[in-house]
Amino acid sequence: MEDIEDLLIGSATPPGFRLPLAAAVGVGTKRNQLSSSSLSPSPAIPGTQTIFIKTFGCSHNQSDSEYMAGQLSAFGYSLSDDPDHADLWLINTCTVKSPSQSAMDTIISKGKSSNKPLVVAGCVPQGSRDLKELEGISIVGVQQIDRVVEIVEETLKGHEVRLLTRKKLPALDLPKVRKNKFVEILPINVGCLGACTYCKTKHARGHLGSYTIDSLVGRVKSVISEGVKEIWLSSEDTGAYGRDIGVNLPTLLNALVAELPADASTMLRIGMTNPPYILEHLKEIAEILRHPCVYSFLHVPVQSGSDTILSAMNREYTVSEFRTVVDTLTELVPEMQIATDIICGFPGETDEDFLQTINLIKEYKLPQVHISQFYPRPGTPAARMKKVPSNVVKRRSRELTNVFESFTPYSGMEGKVERIWITDIASDGVHLVGHTKGYIQVLVLAPDNMLGTSAMVKITSVGRWSVFGDVIETVNPVSDNKALNKLVPNQDCGNSAKTGGFSEEPEYCACGNDICCGQGTLENNDNSRGSAVPQNQSKRNFIGWMLRKREHLHKTVESELASGSVKKQEGIMRKWDFVDKVLLGGISISILTIMALVVAVMFRVIWSQ
């Protein structure tokens, strides 16, 4: 059927129409696991099934998934990160690159072969609703996420439903289950004003549609009261905000900053902005970036160092204008950090064009550059242009990556004392992740109760992607973690673990979309997070480190077993890992020491008689 409204024929009420379960609002992971495992609900009862959510793409997609998860949870559905035990799969898709869409095809095929009811959301069905892969599958558009419960309920009944017609923006105050309870991803607008020749996202997200300042201010007030410590402004182009409703980005930012706590316990991160729309506001933007509650960080995609290629891309700015943005912000904002994107091998790119890109990156030595190869997206003008040979594209991508990786952007930070905001657990399962005012990633050994706090740290060593630090003192301790956990589901925030029923394919969007999943570093950033810890750090919080390391290793083995990458019997019979041995050895030594002391005391008593 074409649309969910078709189901209304012969029915007195809309499909799936019912009030949410009040007790389910804000329900955490533990309750969800209990409801799915112990109650064994009948599939015929709406709101009793388990949903697996898979998210591809940018932070805007992540926010959409969190909103959909919140609504499903509010109506009683359980969220699971185990696809095999879920009753329905909800796949939130990205159309930026071919690999993302191929990954979507793979998971859809797997779901069909497992006879799982499927709902596909996001940019792929919105921009390419007639794809063969989507035949027989329920789909929901990017601006209809507020009706995901209806879609899920009808799909579980065996109906194929489609809801793609754009009407109005989804409300910002919908229930939400955050992947990271300390981070709110706040969409300020959808769509954009650009017409880049390679971009498929415009087909899906459409023309610019901005939320009102009042609605965004209200959302900021709400999430601060819930204990959120970072607010990420997200959109397809932050700089274009408000041009459709008669306001602009500086006006919004000033209104939002006025609501942030004076002690800077909650920080604001401004999302990706293309050069054309901030050139006229550079001084105002710089003033906001200097504010104590705003990270001195901005993602400004350049895509190419050649004006010829920028013109072919229809990017609506020149390399000189990009330089103006970077130079002005760097001059006016202390500790300013800028990230950018490069597309290698765009149709028509010559060796000279590529050399200009190399020289631009060498000149600025930006600490964060995402390098992607050109992917022709069906239906875009660039897909019809003459392509650069794939071997040339790959060679250029490797060359630019080697140039970028030769930089040492954080050298000289050793010994500095920085304030950081701690909101995550590193993928090594050992360190906590904080960010400086310039959004430089700092890894620290600290107890988990420091998540959601701000601290002063001394930088002890630097790596290519991160720096290491020792905590000197806590600035903003979380006064009531129990209260916070009541407001937001208690989820593991680690990057390496799938949390709260979410599964992500992090991706840095070649269209110039916001930095995906928040870290804003090169794709292989995670490899560095597991690097060796300096010797002087490994002595701090040793027991907490050992326990976190043990938990991380066990989760890794469990994940491998679940995926079938390790034989089950080998996993069961495997030797204890190093951490287990150390922990057992410590316990054994303690017991032997106590026994020895008892025996010594007994002998002393006997001899004294």
Coordinates of C-alpha atoms in Angstrom, one line a residue:
M1 CA 0.0 0.0 0.0
E2 CA 1.1 3.5 -0.7
D3 CA 0.6 5.2 2.7
I4 CA -0.3 4.4 6.2
E5 CA -3.4 6.5 5.9
D6 CA -4.8 3.8 3.6
L7 CA -5.2 1.6 6.7
L8 CA -7.9 4.0 8.0
I9 CA -10.4 2.7 5.5
G10 CA -13.2 0.9 7.4
S11 CA -11.6 1.7 10.8
A12 CA -13.0 3.9 13.4
T13 CA -9.6 4.9 14.8
P14 CA -6.1 5.5 13.3
P15 CA -3.9 2.4 13.3
G16 CA -1.9 2.0 16.4
F17 CA -3.7 4.9 18.1
R18 CA -3.5 4.7 21.9
L19 CA -2.1 6.6 24.7
P20 CA 1.5 6.0 25.7
L21 CA 2.2 4.0 28.9
A22 CA 3.0 6.6 31.5
A23 CA 5.1 4.2 33.4
A24 CA 7.3 3.5 30.4
V25 CA 8.4 7.1 29.8
G26 CA 12.1 7.4 30.5
V27 CA 12.4 3.6 31.2
G28 CA 16.0 2.4 31.3
T29 CA 17.7 -0.6 29.8
K30 CA 17.3 -2.9 32.8
R31 CA 13.5 -2.6 32.7
N32 CA 13.5 -3.2 29.0
Q33 CA 15.5 -6.4 29.3
L34 CA 13.2 -7.6 32.1
S35 CA 10.1 -7.0 30.1
S36 CA 11.4 -8.9 27.1
S37 CA 12.9 -11.9 28.9
S38 CA 10.6 -12.6 31.8
L39 CA 7.1 -11.6 30.5
S40 CA 7.2 -13.5 27.2
P41 CA 4.6 -11.3 25.7
S42 CA 2.2 -12.4 23.0
P43 CA 3.1 -10.9 19.6
A44 CA -0.5 -9.9 19.2
I45 CA -0.3 -7.3 22.0
P46 CA 1.0 -4.0 20.7
G47 CA 3.8 -2.5 22.8
T48 CA 5.1 -5.7 24.2
Q49 CA 7.7 -6.6 21.5
T50 CA 11.4 -6.0 21.3
I51 CA 12.9 -3.6 18.8
F52 CA 16.5 -3.6 17.4
I53 CA 17.6 -0.3 16.0
K54 CA 20.5 0.0 13.5
T55 CA 21.7 3.5 12.7
F56 CA 23.9 4.6 9.8
G57 CA 25.2 8.0 9.0
C58 CA 25.6 11.4 10.7
S59 CA 24.7 12.9 14.1
H60 CA 21.4 14.1 12.7
N61 CA 20.5 10.5 11.9
Q62 CA 21.6 9.5 15.4
S63 CA 19.3 12.1 16.9
D64 CA 16.4 10.8 14.8
S65 CA 17.1 7.3 16.0
E66 CA 17.1 8.5 19.6
Y67 CA 13.7 10.2 19.1
M68 CA 12.3 7.0 17.5
A69 CA 13.7 4.9 20.4
G70 CA 12.2 7.3 22.9
Q71 CA 8.7 7.0 21.4
L72 CA 8.8 3.2 21.1
S73 CA 10.0 3.0 24.7
A74 CA 7.3 5.3 25.9
F75 CA 4.7 3.0 24.3
G76 CA 6.1 0.0 26.1
Y77 CA 8.4 -1.5 23.5
S78 CA 11.7 -3.0 24.7
L79 CA 15.0 -1.9 23.0
S80 CA 17.6 -4.5 22.4
D81 CA 21.1 -4.5 20.9
D82 CA 20.7 -8.2 20.0
P83 CA 19.1 -8.4 16.5
D84 CA 18.5 -12.2 16.8
H85 CA 16.2 -11.8 19.8
A86 CA 14.3 -8.8 18.5
D87 CA 10.8 -9.0 17.1
L88 CA 11.4 -6.2 14.6
W89 CA 14.3 -4.4 13.1
L90 CA 14.3 -0.6 12.6
I91 CA 17.0 0.5 10.2
N92 CA 17.9 4.2 10.0
T93 CA 19.8 4.7 6.7
C94 CA 22.3 7.1 5.1
T95 CA 22.5 7.9 1.4
V96 CA 25.8 9.8 1.4
K97 CA 28.0 7.0 0.2
S98 CA 27.7 3.8 -1.7
P99 CA 29.2 1.7 1.2
S100 CA 26.5 2.9 3.5
Q101 CA 23.8 1.9 1.2
S102 CA 25.5 -1.4 0.5
A103 CA 25.6 -2.1 4.2
M104 CA 21.9 -1.3 4.4
D105 CA 21.2 -3.8 1.6
T106 CA 23.2 -6.4 3.5
I107 CA 21.2 -6.0 6.7
I108 CA 17.9 -5.9 4.9
S109 CA 18.8 -9.1 3.2
K110 CA 19.8 -10.7 6.5
G111 CA 16.5 -9.5 8.1
K112 CA 14.4 -10.9 5.2
S113 CA 16.2 -14.3 5.4
S114 CA 15.6 -14.3 9.2
N115 CA 11.9 -13.5 8.6
K116 CA 12.2 -10.4 10.7
P117 CA 9.6 -7.6 10.2
L118 CA 11.6 -4.6 8.9
V119 CA 11.0 -0.8 9.0
V120 CA 13.5 1.3 7.1
A121 CA 13.9 4.9 8.0
G122 CA 16.2 7.8 7.0
C123 CA 17.6 9.3 3.9
V124 CA 17.6 6.2 1.6
P125 CA 13.8 5.6 1.5
Q126 CA 13.1 9.3 1.5
G127 CA 15.4 10.0 -1.4
S128 CA 15.0 6.7 -3.3
R129 CA 11.6 5.2 -2.4
D130 CA 11.4 3.0 -5.5
L131 CA 14.6 1.0 -4.8
K132 CA 14.2 -2.7 -5.4
E133 CA 15.7 -3.5 -2.0
L134 CA 12.8 -1.7 -0.3
E135 CA 10.1 -3.7 -2.0
G136 CA 7.7 -5.3 0.6
I137 CA 9.2 -3.3 3.4
S138 CA 7.6 -0.6 5.6
I139 CA 9.3 2.7 5.3
V140 CA 9.2 6.0 7.2
G141 CA 10.5 9.4 6.0
V142 CA 12.9 11.7 7.7
Q143 CA 10.1 14.1 8.8
Q144 CA 7.7 11.5 10.0
I145 CA 9.7 10.0 12.8
D146 CA 7.0 11.2 15.2
R147 CA 4.8 8.5 13.8
V148 CA 7.2 5.6 14.1
V149 CA 5.0 3.8 16.7
E150 CA 2.2 3.5 14.1
I151 CA 4.5 2.2 11.5
V152 CA 6.0 -0.4 13.9
E153 CA 2.6 -1.6 15.1
E154 CA 1.2 -2.0 11.6
T155 CA 4.3 -3.8 10.4
L156 CA 4.2 -6.2 13.3
K157 CA 0.6 -7.0 12.2
G158 CA 1.9 -8.0 8.8
H159 CA 1.1 -4.8 6.9
E160 CA 3.5 -3.0 4.6
V161 CA 3.1 0.7 5.2
R162 CA 4.8 3.8 3.8
L163 CA 4.9 7.3 5.2
L164 CA 7.0 9.7 3.2
T165 CA 4.8 12.8 2.6
R166 CA 6.4 15.9 4.2
K167 CA 4.0 18.0 6.2
K168 CA 5.8 19.7 9.1
L169 CA 8.9 19.3 11.2
P170 CA 8.7 16.7 14.0
A171 CA 8.4 18.3 17.5
L172 CA 11.5 18.7 19.5
D173 CA 9.9 17.6 22.8
L174 CA 9.2 14.0 21.8
P175 CA 10.4 11.3 24.1
K176 CA 14.1 10.4 23.6
V177 CA 16.4 7.7 24.6
R178 CA 20.0 9.0 24.2
K179 CA 22.9 6.8 23.2
N180 CA 25.0 8.8 25.6
K181 CA 22.9 10.2 28.5
F182 CA 25.3 13.2 28.8
V183 CA 25.0 14.3 25.2
E184 CA 22.0 15.9 23.5
I185 CA 22.1 16.0 19.7
L186 CA 19.8 18.9 18.8
P187 CA 18.7 19.4 15.2
I188 CA 18.2 23.1 14.5
N189 CA 17.1 22.7 10.9
V190 CA 16.6 20.1 8.3
G191 CA 17.6 20.3 4.6
C192 CA 19.8 23.0 3.1
L193 CA 20.0 25.8 0.6
G194 CA 22.8 24.3 -1.5
A195 CA 22.6 22.3 -4.7
C196 CA 25.9 20.4 -4.6
T197 CA 26.2 18.2 -7.7
Y198 CA 27.3 15.1 -5.8
C199 CA 25.0 15.3 -2.9
K200 CA 22.1 12.9 -2.5
T201 CA 21.1 14.1 1.0
K202 CA 19.3 17.2 -0.5
H203 CA 17.0 14.7 -2.3
A204 CA 16.1 13.2 1.1
R205 CA 16.2 16.1 3.6
G206 CA 14.9 18.6 1.1
H207 CA 14.9 22.4 1.2
L208 CA 15.9 24.3 4.4
G209 CA 13.4 24.1 7.2
S210 CA 14.4 25.8 10.5
Y211 CA 13.0 25.3 14.0
T212 CA 12.0 28.5 15.8
I213 CA 14.3 30.0 18.3
D214 CA 11.7 29.6 21.0
S215 CA 11.4 25.9 20.4
L216 CA 15.1 25.4 20.5
V217 CA 15.6 27.5 23.6
G218 CA 12.8 25.4 25.3
R219 CA 14.6 22.2 24.3
V220 CA 17.9 23.4 25.7
K221 CA 16.3 24.3 29.0
S222 CA 14.7 20.9 29.2
V223 CA 17.8 18.9 28.5
I224 CA 19.9 20.9 30.9
S225 CA 17.4 20.1 33.7
E226 CA 17.8 16.4 32.7
G227 CA 21.6 16.5 33.4
V228 CA 22.9 16.8 29.8
K229 CA 26.5 18.1 29.8
E230 CA 27.0 18.6 26.0
I231 CA 24.6 20.0 23.5
W232 CA 25.6 19.3 19.8
L233 CA 23.8 21.5 17.3
S234 CA 23.2 19.4 14.2
S235 CA 21.9 20.0 10.8
E236 CA 22.8 19.6 7.1
D237 CA 24.2 23.1 7.3
T238 CA 24.2 24.9 10.6
G239 CA 25.3 28.2 9.0
A240 CA 22.2 28.4 6.9
Y241 CA 19.9 28.3 10.0
G242 CA 17.0 30.7 10.0
R243 CA 17.2 32.1 6.5
D244 CA 13.8 30.6 5.7
I245 CA 12.1 32.2 8.8
G246 CA 13.8 35.6 8.9
V247 CA 16.5 35.0 11.6
N248 CA 20.2 33.9 11.5
L249 CA 22.6 31.7 13.3
P250 CA 24.2 34.3 15.6
T251 CA 20.8 35.3 16.9
L252 CA 20.0 31.7 17.7
L253 CA 23.4 31.1 19.3
N254 CA 23.1 34.1 21.6
A255 CA 19.7 33.0 22.7
L256 CA 21.0 29.4 23.5
V257 CA 24.1 30.6 25.2
A258 CA 22.0 32.7 27.6
E259 CA 20.4 29.5 28.9
L260 CA 23.6 27.7 29.6
P261 CA 24.8 27.4 33.3
A262 CA 27.2 30.1 34.3
D263 CA 29.7 27.5 35.7
A264 CA 30.1 26.0 32.2
S265 CA 28.9 22.6 33.4
T266 CA 27.0 22.2 30.1
M267 CA 28.9 23.0 26.9
L268 CA 27.6 23.9 23.4
R269 CA 29.1 22.5 20.3
I270 CA 28.3 24.2 17.0
G271 CA 27.7 21.8 14.1
M272 CA 29.0 21.8 10.5
T273 CA 28.7 25.0 8.5
N274 CA 29.6 25.6 4.9
P275 CA 31.7 28.7 4.1
P276 CA 29.1 30.8 2.2
Y277 CA 26.7 31.2 5.1
I278 CA 29.1 32.3 7.9
L279 CA 31.2 34.7 5.9
E280 CA 28.9 37.6 6.7
H281 CA 28.8 36.6 10.4
L282 CA 32.4 35.7 11.1
K283 CA 33.0 38.3 13.9
E284 CA 29.7 37.4 15.6
I285 CA 30.5 33.7 15.3
A286 CA 34.0 34.3 16.7
E287 CA 32.6 36.1 19.7
I288 CA 30.2 33.2 20.5
L289 CA 33.1 30.7 20.0
R290 CA 35.0 32.6 22.7
H291 CA 32.2 32.2 25.2
P292 CA 33.3 30.0 28.2
C293 CA 30.3 27.6 27.6
V294 CA 31.0 27.1 23.8
Y295 CA 33.6 24.8 22.4
S296 CA 36.2 26.6 20.3
F297 CA 35.6 24.2 17.5
L298 CA 34.0 24.3 14.1
H299 CA 33.6 21.9 11.2
V300 CA 34.0 23.8 7.9
P301 CA 34.2 21.5 4.8
V302 CA 36.3 22.7 2.0
Q303 CA 36.1 19.5 -0.2
S304 CA 38.8 20.6 -2.6
G305 CA 41.7 23.0 -2.8
S306 CA 40.9 23.8 -6.5
D307 CA 38.4 26.5 -7.5
T308 CA 37.8 24.6 -10.7
I309 CA 36.6 21.5 -8.8
L310 CA 34.6 23.6 -6.3
S311 CA 32.8 25.1 -9.3
A312 CA 32.1 21.7 -10.7
M313 CA 30.8 20.6 -7.3
N314 CA 28.6 23.8 -7.2
R315 CA 29.9 24.5 -3.7
E316 CA 29.2 28.3 -4.0
Y317 CA 32.5 29.5 -2.5
T318 CA 36.1 29.7 -3.4
V319 CA 39.3 28.5 -1.8
S320 CA 40.1 32.1 -0.9
E321 CA 36.8 32.4 1.0
F322 CA 37.5 29.2 2.9
R323 CA 40.9 30.7 3.8
T324 CA 39.1 33.8 5.1
V325 CA 36.9 31.7 7.4
V326 CA 39.8 29.7 8.8
D327 CA 42.2 32.7 9.1
T328 CA 39.6 35.0 10.8
L329 CA 38.4 32.4 13.3
T330 CA 42.0 31.3 14.1
E331 CA 43.0 34.9 14.7
L332 CA 40.0 35.9 16.8
V333 CA 39.4 32.7 18.9
P334 CA 42.1 31.4 21.2
E335 CA 42.7 27.7 21.0
M336 CA 40.4 27.5 17.9
Q337 CA 40.3 24.1 16.2
I338 CA 38.8 23.6 12.8
A339 CA 37.9 20.3 11.1
T340 CA 37.4 19.9 7.3
D341 CA 36.5 17.4 4.6
I342 CA 38.1 16.5 1.4
I343 CA 36.7 14.5 -1.5
C344 CA 39.4 12.8 -3.6
G345 CA 38.8 12.0 -7.3
F346 CA 35.8 14.2 -8.0
P347 CA 35.0 13.9 -11.8
G348 CA 37.4 16.1 -13.8
E349 CA 40.0 16.4 -11.0
T350 CA 43.4 16.7 -12.6
D351 CA 46.8 16.2 -11.0
E352 CA 47.1 20.0 -10.8
D353 CA 43.8 20.2 -9.0
F354 CA 44.8 17.5 -6.5
L355 CA 48.2 19.2 -5.9
Q356 CA 46.3 22.4 -4.9
T357 CA 44.4 20.3 -2.4
I358 CA 47.6 18.8 -1.0
N359 CA 49.2 22.2 -0.7
L360 CA 46.1 23.6 1.1
I361 CA 46.2 20.8 3.7
K362 CA 50.0 21.2 4.1
E363 CA 49.6 24.9 4.7
Y364 CA 47.0 24.8 7.4
K365 CA 47.9 21.4 9.0
L366 CA 44.4 21.1 10.4
P367 CA 44.2 18.6 13.2
Q368 CA 41.0 16.9 11.9
V369 CA 40.6 16.1 8.2
H370 CA 38.2 13.5 6.8
I371 CA 39.4 12.2 3.5
S372 CA 36.9 10.3 1.3
Q373 CA 36.9 9.0 -2.2
F374 CA 34.2 10.2 -4.6
Y375 CA 31.2 8.0 -4.7
P376 CA 28.7 8.7 -7.6
R377 CA 25.2 8.8 -6.2
P378 CA 22.3 7.8 -8.5
G379 CA 20.2 10.8 -9.5
T380 CA 22.9 13.4 -8.9
P381 CA 24.5 15.5 -11.7
A382 CA 28.0 14.3 -10.7
A383 CA 27.0 10.7 -11.4
R384 CA 26.7 11.6 -15.1
M385 CA 30.1 13.3 -15.2
K386 CA 33.2 11.6 -16.6
K387 CA 34.9 9.7 -13.7
V388 CA 38.5 9.7 -12.6
P389 CA 39.9 6.1 -12.9
S390 CA 39.4 4.3 -9.6
N391 CA 43.1 3.4 -9.3
V392 CA 43.9 7.1 -9.5
V393 CA 41.3 8.0 -6.9
K394 CA 42.7 5.4 -4.5
R395 CA 46.2 6.6 -5.1
R396 CA 45.3 10.2 -4.4
S397 CA 43.4 9.2 -1.3
R398 CA 46.4 7.3 0.1
E399 CA 48.8 10.2 -0.7
L400 CA 46.6 12.8 1.0
T401 CA 46.1 10.5 4.0
N402 CA 49.9 10.1 4.3
V403 CA 50.4 13.8 4.2
F404 CA 47.7 14.4 6.8
E405 CA 49.1 11.7 9.1
S406 CA 52.5 13.3 9.0
F407 CA 51.3 16.2 11.1
T408 CA 51.7 16.3 14.9
P409 CA 49.0 18.8 15.8
Y410 CA 49.2 18.4 19.6
S411 CA 53.0 18.5 20.1
G412 CA 53.9 21.1 22.7
M413 CA 50.8 20.4 24.9
E414 CA 52.8 18.3 27.4
G415 CA 52.8 19.9 30.8
K416 CA 49.9 22.2 30.1
V417 CA 47.0 22.3 32.5
E418 CA 43.6 22.2 30.7
R419 CA 40.0 22.1 31.7
I420 CA 38.1 19.2 30.1
W421 CA 34.5 18.0 30.0
I422 CA 34.2 14.2 30.5
T423 CA 31.3 12.5 28.8
D424 CA 32.4 9.1 27.4
I425 CA 34.4 5.9 27.8
A426 CA 37.1 5.3 25.2
S427 CA 36.9 2.3 22.9
D428 CA 39.7 0.6 24.8
G429 CA 37.3 0.3 27.7
V430 CA 39.9 1.7 30.0
H431 CA 40.1 5.5 29.6
L432 CA 37.5 8.1 30.1
V433 CA 37.2 10.6 27.2
G434 CA 37.1 14.4 27.8
H435 CA 37.5 17.4 25.6
T436 CA 39.3 20.7 26.0
K437 CA 37.7 24.0 25.2
G438 CA 39.1 23.5 21.7
Y439 CA 37.5 20.1 21.6
I440 CA 40.8 18.2 21.7
Q441 CA 40.2 14.7 22.9
V442 CA 41.9 13.9 26.2
L443 CA 42.1 10.4 27.6
V444 CA 42.3 10.1 31.4
L445 CA 42.4 7.2 33.8
A446 CA 39.6 8.0 36.2
P447 CA 36.6 6.3 37.9
D448 CA 33.4 6.0 36.0
N449 CA 31.6 8.4 38.4
M450 CA 33.6 11.2 36.8
L451 CA 31.4 10.8 33.6
G452 CA 29.4 14.0 33.3
T453 CA 31.9 16.1 35.2
S454 CA 34.4 18.8 34.3
A455 CA 38.0 18.5 35.6
M456 CA 41.4 20.2 35.5
V457 CA 44.0 17.9 34.0
K458 CA 47.7 18.1 33.3
I459 CA 48.7 16.8 29.9
T460 CA 51.3 14.1 30.3
S461 CA 51.8 13.0 26.7
V462 CA 50.4 13.4 23.2
G463 CA 49.5 11.0 20.5
R464 CA 48.5 11.6 16.8
W465 CA 44.7 11.6 17.5
S466 CA 44.4 12.3 21.2
V467 CA 46.4 13.5 24.3
F468 CA 46.7 11.8 27.7
G469 CA 46.2 13.6 31.0
D470 CA 46.2 13.2 34.7
V471 CA 43.3 14.6 36.7
I472 CA 44.2 17.3 39.1
E473 CA 40.8 18.2 40.5
T474 CA 37.2 18.0 39.6
V475 CA 35.4 21.2 38.7
N476 CA 31.8 20.1 38.4
P477 CA 31.0 16.9 40.2
V478 CA 27.7 15.2 39.5
S479 CA 25.8 15.9 42.7
D480 CA 23.1 13.3 42.2
N481 CA 23.8 10.5 39.7
K482 CA 20.7 8.5 41.0
A483 CA 18.5 11.4 40.1
L484 CA 20.1 11.7 36.7
N485 CA 19.6 8.0 36.0
K486 CA 15.9 8.3 36.7
L487 CA 15.7 10.9 34.0
V488 CA 17.8 9.2 31.4
P489 CA 18.2 5.5 30.9
N490 CA 21.4 4.1 32.4
Q491 CA 23.4 3.1 29.4
D492 CA 27.0 2.2 28.8
C493 CA 28.5 5.2 27.0
G494 CA 31.5 3.3 25.6
N495 CA 32.1 3.8 21.9
S496 CA 33.0 0.1 21.5
A497 CA 29.8 -1.3 23.0
K498 CA 26.4 -1.3 21.4
T499 CA 24.1 0.5 23.9
G500 CA 20.5 0.8 24.7
G501 CA 19.3 -1.1 21.7
F502 CA 21.3 1.0 19.3
S503 CA 23.7 -0.2 16.7
E504 CA 25.6 2.4 14.7
E505 CA 27.7 2.7 11.6
P506 CA 29.6 5.9 12.3
E507 CA 30.3 7.9 9.2
Y508 CA 31.7 11.2 8.4
C509 CA 29.5 12.6 5.7
A510 CA 31.1 13.5 2.4
C511 CA 28.2 15.9 1.7
G512 CA 29.6 18.2 4.3
N513 CA 27.1 17.0 7.0
D514 CA 27.9 17.3 10.6
I515 CA 30.7 15.2 12.1
C516 CA 29.2 11.9 12.8
C517 CA 29.1 10.4 16.2
G518 CA 30.7 13.4 17.7
Q519 CA 34.4 12.7 17.7
G520 CA 35.3 14.6 14.6
T521 CA 38.5 12.8 13.8
L522 CA 39.8 10.7 11.0
E523 CA 38.2 7.4 10.4
N524 CA 41.0 5.4 12.0
N525 CA 40.9 7.5 15.1
D526 CA 39.7 4.6 17.2
N527 CA 42.9 2.7 16.6
S528 CA 44.8 5.3 18.5
R529 CA 42.5 5.1 21.5
G530 CA 43.7 1.7 22.4
S531 CA 47.4 2.7 22.3
A532 CA 49.7 2.1 25.2
V533 CA 49.2 4.1 28.3
P534 CA 52.2 6.1 29.6
Q535 CA 53.9 4.4 32.5
N536 CA 53.2 7.2 35.0
Q537 CA 49.5 7.0 34.2
S538 CA 49.0 3.2 34.7
K539 CA 49.6 3.5 38.4
R540 CA 46.6 5.7 38.9
N541 CA 43.2 4.2 39.8
F542 CA 44.7 0.8 39.2
I543 CA 41.8 -1.3 40.5
G544 CA 39.2 0.6 38.6
W545 CA 41.3 0.3 35.5
M546 CA 41.7 -3.5 35.9
L547 CA 38.0 -4.0 36.5
R548 CA 37.1 -1.9 33.4
K549 CA 39.7 -3.7 31.3
R550 CA 38.3 -7.1 32.5
E551 CA 34.8 -6.1 31.6
H552 CA 35.8 -4.8 28.2
L553 CA 37.7 -8.0 27.4
H554 CA 34.8 -10.1 28.4
K555 CA 32.4 -8.0 26.3
T556 CA 34.7 -8.4 23.4
V557 CA 34.7 -12.2 23.7
E558 CA 31.0 -12.3 24.1
S559 CA 30.6 -10.1 21.0
E560 CA 32.9 -12.5 19.0
L561 CA 30.9 -15.5 20.2
A562 CA 27.6 -13.9 19.2
S563 CA 28.9 -13.0 15.8
G564 CA 30.3 -16.5 15.2
S565 CA 33.8 -15.2 14.7
V566 CA 35.1 -17.4 17.6
K567 CA 34.0 -21.1 18.0
K568 CA 31.8 -21.4 21.0
Q569 CA 33.6 -24.3 22.6
E570 CA 36.9 -22.5 22.2
G571 CA 35.4 -19.5 23.9
I572 CA 34.2 -21.6 26.8
M573 CA 37.4 -23.5 27.2
R574 CA 39.7 -20.5 26.6
K575 CA 42.5 -19.7 29.1
W576 CA 41.9 -16.9 31.5
D577 CA 43.1 -13.6 30.1
F578 CA 45.9 -11.6 31.7
V579 CA 43.6 -9.4 33.7
D580 CA 41.7 -12.3 35.2
K581 CA 45.1 -13.8 36.2
V582 CA 46.2 -10.6 37.9
L583 CA 42.9 -10.2 39.8
L584 CA 43.0 -13.9 40.9
G585 CA 46.6 -13.6 41.8
G586 CA 45.9 -10.5 44.0
I587 CA 43.0 -12.2 45.7
S588 CA 45.2 -15.4 46.4
I589 CA 48.0 -13.3 47.8
S590 CA 45.6 -11.5 50.1
I591 CA 44.2 -14.7 51.4
L592 CA 47.6 -16.3 51.9
T593 CA 48.8 -13.1 53.7
I594 CA 45.7 -13.2 56.0
M595 CA 46.3 -16.9 56.8
A596 CA 49.9 -16.3 57.5
L597 CA 49.1 -13.5 59.9
V598 CA 46.5 -15.7 61.7
V599 CA 49.0 -18.5 62.1
A600 CA 51.7 -16.1 63.3
V601 CA 49.3 -14.7 65.9
M602 CA 48.3 -18.2 67.1
F603 CA 52.0 -19.2 67.5
R604 CA 52.6 -16.1 69.4
V605 CA 49.7 -16.8 71.8
I606 CA 50.9 -20.4 72.3
W607 CA 54.5 -19.4 73.0
S608 CA 53.4 -16.6 75.4
Q609 CA 51.7 -19.3 77.5

